[in-house]
PDB file of C-alpha atoms in Angstrom:
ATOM      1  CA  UNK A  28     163.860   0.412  87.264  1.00  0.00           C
ATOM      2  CA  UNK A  29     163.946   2.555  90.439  1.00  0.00           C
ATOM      3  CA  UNK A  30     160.886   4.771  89.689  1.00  0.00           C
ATOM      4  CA  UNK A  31     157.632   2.950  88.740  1.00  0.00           C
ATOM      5  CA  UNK A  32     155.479   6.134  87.973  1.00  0.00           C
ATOM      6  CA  UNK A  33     152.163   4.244  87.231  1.00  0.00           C
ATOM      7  CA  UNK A  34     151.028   1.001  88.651  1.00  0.00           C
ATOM      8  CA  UNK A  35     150.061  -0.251  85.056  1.00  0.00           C
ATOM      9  CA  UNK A  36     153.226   0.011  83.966  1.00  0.00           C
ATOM     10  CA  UNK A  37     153.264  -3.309  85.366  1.00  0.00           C
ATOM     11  CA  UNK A  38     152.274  -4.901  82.388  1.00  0.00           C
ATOM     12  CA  UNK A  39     155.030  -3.231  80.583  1.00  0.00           C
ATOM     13  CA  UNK A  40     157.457  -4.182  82.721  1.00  0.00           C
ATOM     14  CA  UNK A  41     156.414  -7.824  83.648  1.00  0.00           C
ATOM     15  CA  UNK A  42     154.654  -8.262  80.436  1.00  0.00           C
ATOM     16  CA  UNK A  43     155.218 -11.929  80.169  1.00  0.00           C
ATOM     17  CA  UNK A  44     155.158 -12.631  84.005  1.00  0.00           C
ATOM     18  CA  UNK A  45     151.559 -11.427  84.251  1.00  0.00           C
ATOM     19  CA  UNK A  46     150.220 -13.015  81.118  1.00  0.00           C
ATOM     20  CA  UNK A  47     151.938 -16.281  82.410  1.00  0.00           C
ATOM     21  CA  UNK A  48     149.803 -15.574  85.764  1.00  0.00           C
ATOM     22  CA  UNK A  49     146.237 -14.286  83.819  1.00  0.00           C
ATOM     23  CA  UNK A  50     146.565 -17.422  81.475  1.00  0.00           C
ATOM     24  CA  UNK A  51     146.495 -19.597  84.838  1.00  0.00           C
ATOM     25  CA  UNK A  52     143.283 -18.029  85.739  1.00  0.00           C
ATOM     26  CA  UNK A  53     140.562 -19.759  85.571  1.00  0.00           C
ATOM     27  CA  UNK A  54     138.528 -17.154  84.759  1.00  0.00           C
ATOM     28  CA  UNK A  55     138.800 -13.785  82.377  1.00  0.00           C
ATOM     29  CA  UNK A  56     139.068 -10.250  84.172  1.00  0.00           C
ATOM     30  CA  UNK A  57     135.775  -9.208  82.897  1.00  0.00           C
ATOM     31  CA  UNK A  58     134.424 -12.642  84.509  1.00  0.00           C
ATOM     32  CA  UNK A  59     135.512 -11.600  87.435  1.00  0.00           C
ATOM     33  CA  UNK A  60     133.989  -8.389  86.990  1.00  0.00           C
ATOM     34  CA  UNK A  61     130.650  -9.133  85.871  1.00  0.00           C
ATOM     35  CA  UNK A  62     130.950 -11.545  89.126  1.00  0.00           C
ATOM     36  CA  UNK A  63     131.182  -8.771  91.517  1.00  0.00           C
ATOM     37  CA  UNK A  64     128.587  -6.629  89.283  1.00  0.00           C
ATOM     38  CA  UNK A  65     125.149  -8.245  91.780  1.00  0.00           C
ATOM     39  CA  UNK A  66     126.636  -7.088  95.347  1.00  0.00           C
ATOM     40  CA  UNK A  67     127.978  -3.672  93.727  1.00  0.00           C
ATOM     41  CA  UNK A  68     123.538  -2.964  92.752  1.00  0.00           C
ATOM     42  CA  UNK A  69     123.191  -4.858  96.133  1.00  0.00           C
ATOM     43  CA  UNK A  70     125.243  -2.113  97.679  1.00  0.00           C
ATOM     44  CA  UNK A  71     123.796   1.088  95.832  1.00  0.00           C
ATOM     45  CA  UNK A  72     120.535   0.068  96.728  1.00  0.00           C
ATOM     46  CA  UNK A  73     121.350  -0.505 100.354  1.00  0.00           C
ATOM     47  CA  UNK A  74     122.932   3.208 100.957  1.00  0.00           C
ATOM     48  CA  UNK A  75     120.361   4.403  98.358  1.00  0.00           C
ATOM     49  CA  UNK A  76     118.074   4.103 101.141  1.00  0.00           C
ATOM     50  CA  UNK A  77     120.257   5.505 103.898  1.00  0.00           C
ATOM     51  CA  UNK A  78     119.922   9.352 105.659  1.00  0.00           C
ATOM     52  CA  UNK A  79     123.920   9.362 104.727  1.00  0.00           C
ATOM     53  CA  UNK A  80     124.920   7.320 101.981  1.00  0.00           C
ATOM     54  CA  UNK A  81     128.512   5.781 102.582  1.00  0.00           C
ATOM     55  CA  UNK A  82     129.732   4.040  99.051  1.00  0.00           C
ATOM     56  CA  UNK A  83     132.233   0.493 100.461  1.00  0.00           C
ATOM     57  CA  UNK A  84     135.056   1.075  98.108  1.00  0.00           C
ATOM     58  CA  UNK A  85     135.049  -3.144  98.376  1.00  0.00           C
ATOM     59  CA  UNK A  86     131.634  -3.207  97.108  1.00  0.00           C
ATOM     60  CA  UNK A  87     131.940  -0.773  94.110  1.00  0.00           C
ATOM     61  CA  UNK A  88     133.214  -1.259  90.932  1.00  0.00           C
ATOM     62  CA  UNK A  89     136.349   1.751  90.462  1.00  0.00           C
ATOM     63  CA  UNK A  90     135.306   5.352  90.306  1.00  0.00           C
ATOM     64  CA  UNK A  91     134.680   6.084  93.875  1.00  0.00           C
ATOM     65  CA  UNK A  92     137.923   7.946  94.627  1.00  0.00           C
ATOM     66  CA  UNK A  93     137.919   9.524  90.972  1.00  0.00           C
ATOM     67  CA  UNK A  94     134.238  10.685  91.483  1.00  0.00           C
ATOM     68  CA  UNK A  95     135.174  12.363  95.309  1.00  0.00           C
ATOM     69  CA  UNK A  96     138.284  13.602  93.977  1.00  0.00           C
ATOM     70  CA  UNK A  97     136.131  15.527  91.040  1.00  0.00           C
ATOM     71  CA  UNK A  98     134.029  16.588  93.804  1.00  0.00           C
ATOM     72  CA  UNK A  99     137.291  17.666  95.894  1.00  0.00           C
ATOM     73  CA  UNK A 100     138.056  19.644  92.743  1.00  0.00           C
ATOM     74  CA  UNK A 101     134.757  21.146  92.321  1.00  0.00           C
ATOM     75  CA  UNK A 102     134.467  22.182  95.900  1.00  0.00           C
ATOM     76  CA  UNK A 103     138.311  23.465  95.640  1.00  0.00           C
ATOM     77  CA  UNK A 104     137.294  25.974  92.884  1.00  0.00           C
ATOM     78  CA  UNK A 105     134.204  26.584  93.851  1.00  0.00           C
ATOM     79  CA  UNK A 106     135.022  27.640  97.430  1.00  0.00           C
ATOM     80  CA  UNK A 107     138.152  29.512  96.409  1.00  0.00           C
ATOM     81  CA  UNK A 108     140.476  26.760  98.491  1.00  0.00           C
ATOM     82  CA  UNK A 109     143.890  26.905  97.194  1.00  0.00           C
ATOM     83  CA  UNK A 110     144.053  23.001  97.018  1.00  0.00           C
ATOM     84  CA  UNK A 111     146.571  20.925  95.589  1.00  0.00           C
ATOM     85  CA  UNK A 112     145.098  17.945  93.502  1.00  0.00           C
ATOM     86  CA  UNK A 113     145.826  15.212  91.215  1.00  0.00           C
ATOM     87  CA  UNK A 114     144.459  16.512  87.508  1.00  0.00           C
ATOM     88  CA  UNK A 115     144.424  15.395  84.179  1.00  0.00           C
ATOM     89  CA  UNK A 116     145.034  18.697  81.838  1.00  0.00           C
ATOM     90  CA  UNK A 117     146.924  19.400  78.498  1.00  0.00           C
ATOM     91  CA  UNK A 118     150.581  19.437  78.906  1.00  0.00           C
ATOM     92  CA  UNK A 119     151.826  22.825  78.048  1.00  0.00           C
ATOM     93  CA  UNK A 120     155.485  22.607  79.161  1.00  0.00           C
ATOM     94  CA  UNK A 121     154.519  21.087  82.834  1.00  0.00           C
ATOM     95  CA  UNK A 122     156.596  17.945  82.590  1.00  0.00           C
ATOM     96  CA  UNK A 123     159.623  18.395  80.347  1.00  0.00           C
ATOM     97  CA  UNK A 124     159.941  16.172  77.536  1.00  0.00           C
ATOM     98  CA  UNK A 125     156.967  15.377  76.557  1.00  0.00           C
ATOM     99  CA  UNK A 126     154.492  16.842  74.059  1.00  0.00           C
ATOM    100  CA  UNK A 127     152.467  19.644  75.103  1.00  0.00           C
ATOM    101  CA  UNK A 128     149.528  18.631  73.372  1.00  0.00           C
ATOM    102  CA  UNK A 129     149.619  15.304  75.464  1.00  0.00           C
ATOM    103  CA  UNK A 130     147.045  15.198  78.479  1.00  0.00           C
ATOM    104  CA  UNK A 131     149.060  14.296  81.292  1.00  0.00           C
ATOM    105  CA  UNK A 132     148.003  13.725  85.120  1.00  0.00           C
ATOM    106  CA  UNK A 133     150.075  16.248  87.427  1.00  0.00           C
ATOM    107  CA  UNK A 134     149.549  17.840  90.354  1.00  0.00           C
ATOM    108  CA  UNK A 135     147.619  21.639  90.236  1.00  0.00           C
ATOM    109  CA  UNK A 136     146.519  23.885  92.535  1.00  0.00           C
ATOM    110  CA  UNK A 137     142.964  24.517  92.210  1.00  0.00           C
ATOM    111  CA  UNK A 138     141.110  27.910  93.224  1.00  0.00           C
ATOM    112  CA  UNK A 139     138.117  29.955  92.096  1.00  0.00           C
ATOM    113  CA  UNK A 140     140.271  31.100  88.778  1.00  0.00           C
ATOM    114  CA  UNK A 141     140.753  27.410  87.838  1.00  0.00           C
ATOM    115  CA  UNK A 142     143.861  24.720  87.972  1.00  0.00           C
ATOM    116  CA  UNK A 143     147.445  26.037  87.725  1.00  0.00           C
ATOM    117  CA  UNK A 144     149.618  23.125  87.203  1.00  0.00           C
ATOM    118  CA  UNK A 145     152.457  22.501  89.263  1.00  0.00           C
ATOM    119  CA  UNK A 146     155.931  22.295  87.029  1.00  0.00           C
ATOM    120  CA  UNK A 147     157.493  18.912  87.770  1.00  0.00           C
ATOM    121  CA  UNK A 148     161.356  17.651  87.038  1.00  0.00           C
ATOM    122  CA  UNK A 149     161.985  16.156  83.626  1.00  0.00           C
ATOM    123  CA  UNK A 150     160.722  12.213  83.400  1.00  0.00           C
ATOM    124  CA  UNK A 151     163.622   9.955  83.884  1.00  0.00           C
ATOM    125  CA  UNK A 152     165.048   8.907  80.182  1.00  0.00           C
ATOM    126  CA  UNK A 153     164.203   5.123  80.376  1.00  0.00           C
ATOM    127  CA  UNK A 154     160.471   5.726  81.197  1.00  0.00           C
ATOM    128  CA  UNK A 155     160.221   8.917  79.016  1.00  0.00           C
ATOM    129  CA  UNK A 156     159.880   6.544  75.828  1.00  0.00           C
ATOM    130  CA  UNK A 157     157.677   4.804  77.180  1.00  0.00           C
ATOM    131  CA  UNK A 158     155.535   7.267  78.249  1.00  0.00           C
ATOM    132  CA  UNK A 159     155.898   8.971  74.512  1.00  0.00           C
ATOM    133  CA  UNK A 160     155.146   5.776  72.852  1.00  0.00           C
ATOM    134  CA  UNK A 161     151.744   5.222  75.113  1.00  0.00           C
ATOM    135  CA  UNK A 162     150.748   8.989  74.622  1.00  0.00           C
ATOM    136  CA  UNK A 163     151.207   8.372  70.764  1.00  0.00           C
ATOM    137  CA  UNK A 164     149.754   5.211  70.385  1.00  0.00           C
ATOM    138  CA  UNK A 165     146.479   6.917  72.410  1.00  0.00           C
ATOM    139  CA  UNK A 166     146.581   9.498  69.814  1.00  0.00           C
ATOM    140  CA  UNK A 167     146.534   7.359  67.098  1.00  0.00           C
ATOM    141  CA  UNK A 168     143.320   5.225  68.600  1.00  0.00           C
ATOM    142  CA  UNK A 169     141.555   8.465  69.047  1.00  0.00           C
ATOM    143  CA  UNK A 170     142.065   9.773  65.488  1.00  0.00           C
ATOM    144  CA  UNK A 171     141.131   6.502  64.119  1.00  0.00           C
ATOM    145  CA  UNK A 172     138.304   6.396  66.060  1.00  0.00           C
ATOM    146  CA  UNK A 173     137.134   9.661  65.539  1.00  0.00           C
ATOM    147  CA  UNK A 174     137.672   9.518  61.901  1.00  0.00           C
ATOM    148  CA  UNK A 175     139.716   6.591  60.829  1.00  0.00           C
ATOM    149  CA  UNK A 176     139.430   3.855  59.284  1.00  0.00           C
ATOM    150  CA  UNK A 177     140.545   0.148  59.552  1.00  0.00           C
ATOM    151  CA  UNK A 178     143.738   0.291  58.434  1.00  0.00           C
ATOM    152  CA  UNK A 179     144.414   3.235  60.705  1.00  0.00           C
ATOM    153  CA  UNK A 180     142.780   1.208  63.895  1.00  0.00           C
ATOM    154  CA  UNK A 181     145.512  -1.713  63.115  1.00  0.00           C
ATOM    155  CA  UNK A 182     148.502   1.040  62.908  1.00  0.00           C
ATOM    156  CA  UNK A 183     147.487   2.266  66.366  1.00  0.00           C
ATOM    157  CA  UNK A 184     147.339  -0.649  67.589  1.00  0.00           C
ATOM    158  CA  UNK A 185     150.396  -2.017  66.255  1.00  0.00           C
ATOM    159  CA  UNK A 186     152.142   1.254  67.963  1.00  0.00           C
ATOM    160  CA  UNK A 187     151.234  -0.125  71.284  1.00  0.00           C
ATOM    161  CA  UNK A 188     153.789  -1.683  73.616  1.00  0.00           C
ATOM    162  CA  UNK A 189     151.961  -4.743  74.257  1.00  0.00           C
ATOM    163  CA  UNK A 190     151.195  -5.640  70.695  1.00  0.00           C
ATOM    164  CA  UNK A 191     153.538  -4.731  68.312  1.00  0.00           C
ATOM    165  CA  UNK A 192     153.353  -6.777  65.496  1.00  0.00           C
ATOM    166  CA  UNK A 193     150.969  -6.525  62.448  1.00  0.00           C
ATOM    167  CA  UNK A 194     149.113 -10.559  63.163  1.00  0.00           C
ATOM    168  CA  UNK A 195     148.573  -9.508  66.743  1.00  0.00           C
ATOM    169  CA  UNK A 196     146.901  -5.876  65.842  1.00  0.00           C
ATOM    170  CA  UNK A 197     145.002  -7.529  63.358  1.00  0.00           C
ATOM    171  CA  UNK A 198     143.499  -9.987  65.285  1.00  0.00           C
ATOM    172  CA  UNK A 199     142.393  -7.773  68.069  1.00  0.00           C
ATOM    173  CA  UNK A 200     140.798  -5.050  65.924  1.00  0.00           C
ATOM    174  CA  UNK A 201     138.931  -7.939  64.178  1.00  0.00           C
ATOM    175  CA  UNK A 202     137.732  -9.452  67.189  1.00  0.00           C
ATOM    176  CA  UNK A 203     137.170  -5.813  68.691  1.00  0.00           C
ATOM    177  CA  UNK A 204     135.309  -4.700  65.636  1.00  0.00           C
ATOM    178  CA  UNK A 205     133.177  -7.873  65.267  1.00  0.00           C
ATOM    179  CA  UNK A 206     132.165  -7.680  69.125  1.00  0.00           C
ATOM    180  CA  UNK A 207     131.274  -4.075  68.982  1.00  0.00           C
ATOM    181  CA  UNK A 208     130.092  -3.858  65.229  1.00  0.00           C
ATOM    182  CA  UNK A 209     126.510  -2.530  66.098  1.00  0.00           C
ATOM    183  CA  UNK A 210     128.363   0.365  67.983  1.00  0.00           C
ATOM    184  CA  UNK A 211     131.071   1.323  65.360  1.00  0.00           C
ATOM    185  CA  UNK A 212     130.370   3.298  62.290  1.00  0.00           C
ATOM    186  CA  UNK A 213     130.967   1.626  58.701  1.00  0.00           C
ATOM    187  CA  UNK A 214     134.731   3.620  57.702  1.00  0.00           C
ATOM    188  CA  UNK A 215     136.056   1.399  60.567  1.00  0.00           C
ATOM    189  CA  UNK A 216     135.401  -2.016  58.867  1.00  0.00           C
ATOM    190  CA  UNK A 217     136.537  -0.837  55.355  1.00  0.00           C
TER     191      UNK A 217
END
């Protein structure tokens, strides 16, 4: 494709290549999470106990370079630095093409008024769509969350890329719904 903007796109792009490969598996992704979950405690407890804490991106679970990048932010506006960071803020007009209501991740130089994005050049055509179709079908999930119902869960999901078809999105609401019914208000199963 010559630009690959995200590394999930991945599973847009070799959809059926790394399904083929996760099927072979002998074990789920959340296995292998909940695995790793013992030596991540192991490790917070260890530098818990340290003069200077130092968290082994190995031995966590994600988060560590979002958490010091919110903390490169915070000292970036705080300290009046003129930084330039990666940030997640509402569109308005910074990449070209898409919505401005959609929450995009650009670049924005951060000081002690706030973050001023940085304009960027218009998103290639073929990953464009794509892009619009994730950013609407994460739009849909949030309104049907928020105040949906179970009808509109299955339409959002049936917007996404990877699913597509009405049997699919209705099988993975159910089996979303049923797993996390004590969580989910009562509109969502009706």
């Amino acid at each position: 494709m010559g630009h690959l903007p995200a590394e999930y796109f991945q599973y847009y792009y070799f959809r059926d290549e790394i399904l083929a490969e996760l099927r072979a598996k002998p074990t789920t992704r959340s296995q292998d999470i909940l695995a790793q979950v013992p030596d991540y405690w192991s490790h917070y407890r260890e530098q818990a106990t340290m003069e200077t804490p130092s968290l082994d991106p190995q031995r966590s679970r994600g988060g560590i370079h979002e958490l010091e990048l919110a903390i490169d932010v915070m000292d970036a506006m705080y300290n009046d630095r003129r930084e330039v960071h990666p940030v997640n803020l509402v569109n308005h007009g910074t990449i070209p093409g898409i919505g401005d209501d959609i929450v995009v991740e650009v670049q924005g130089v951060v000081d002690r008024h706030g973050i001023a994005t940085i304009t960027s050049a218009p998103i290639p055509s073929h990953l464009r769509g794509l892009i619009q179709q994730l950013a609407e079908y994460q739009s849909l999930a949030a309104d049907a969350a928020w105040h949906g119902n179970r009808a509109d869960g299955i339409r959002a999901l049936i917007s996404n890329p990877l699913v597509q078809t009405i049997d699919k999105a209705e099988n993975v609401f159910n089996e979303l719904a049923a797993a996390q019914r004590h969580l989910l208000p009562e509109r969502l199963f009706a």
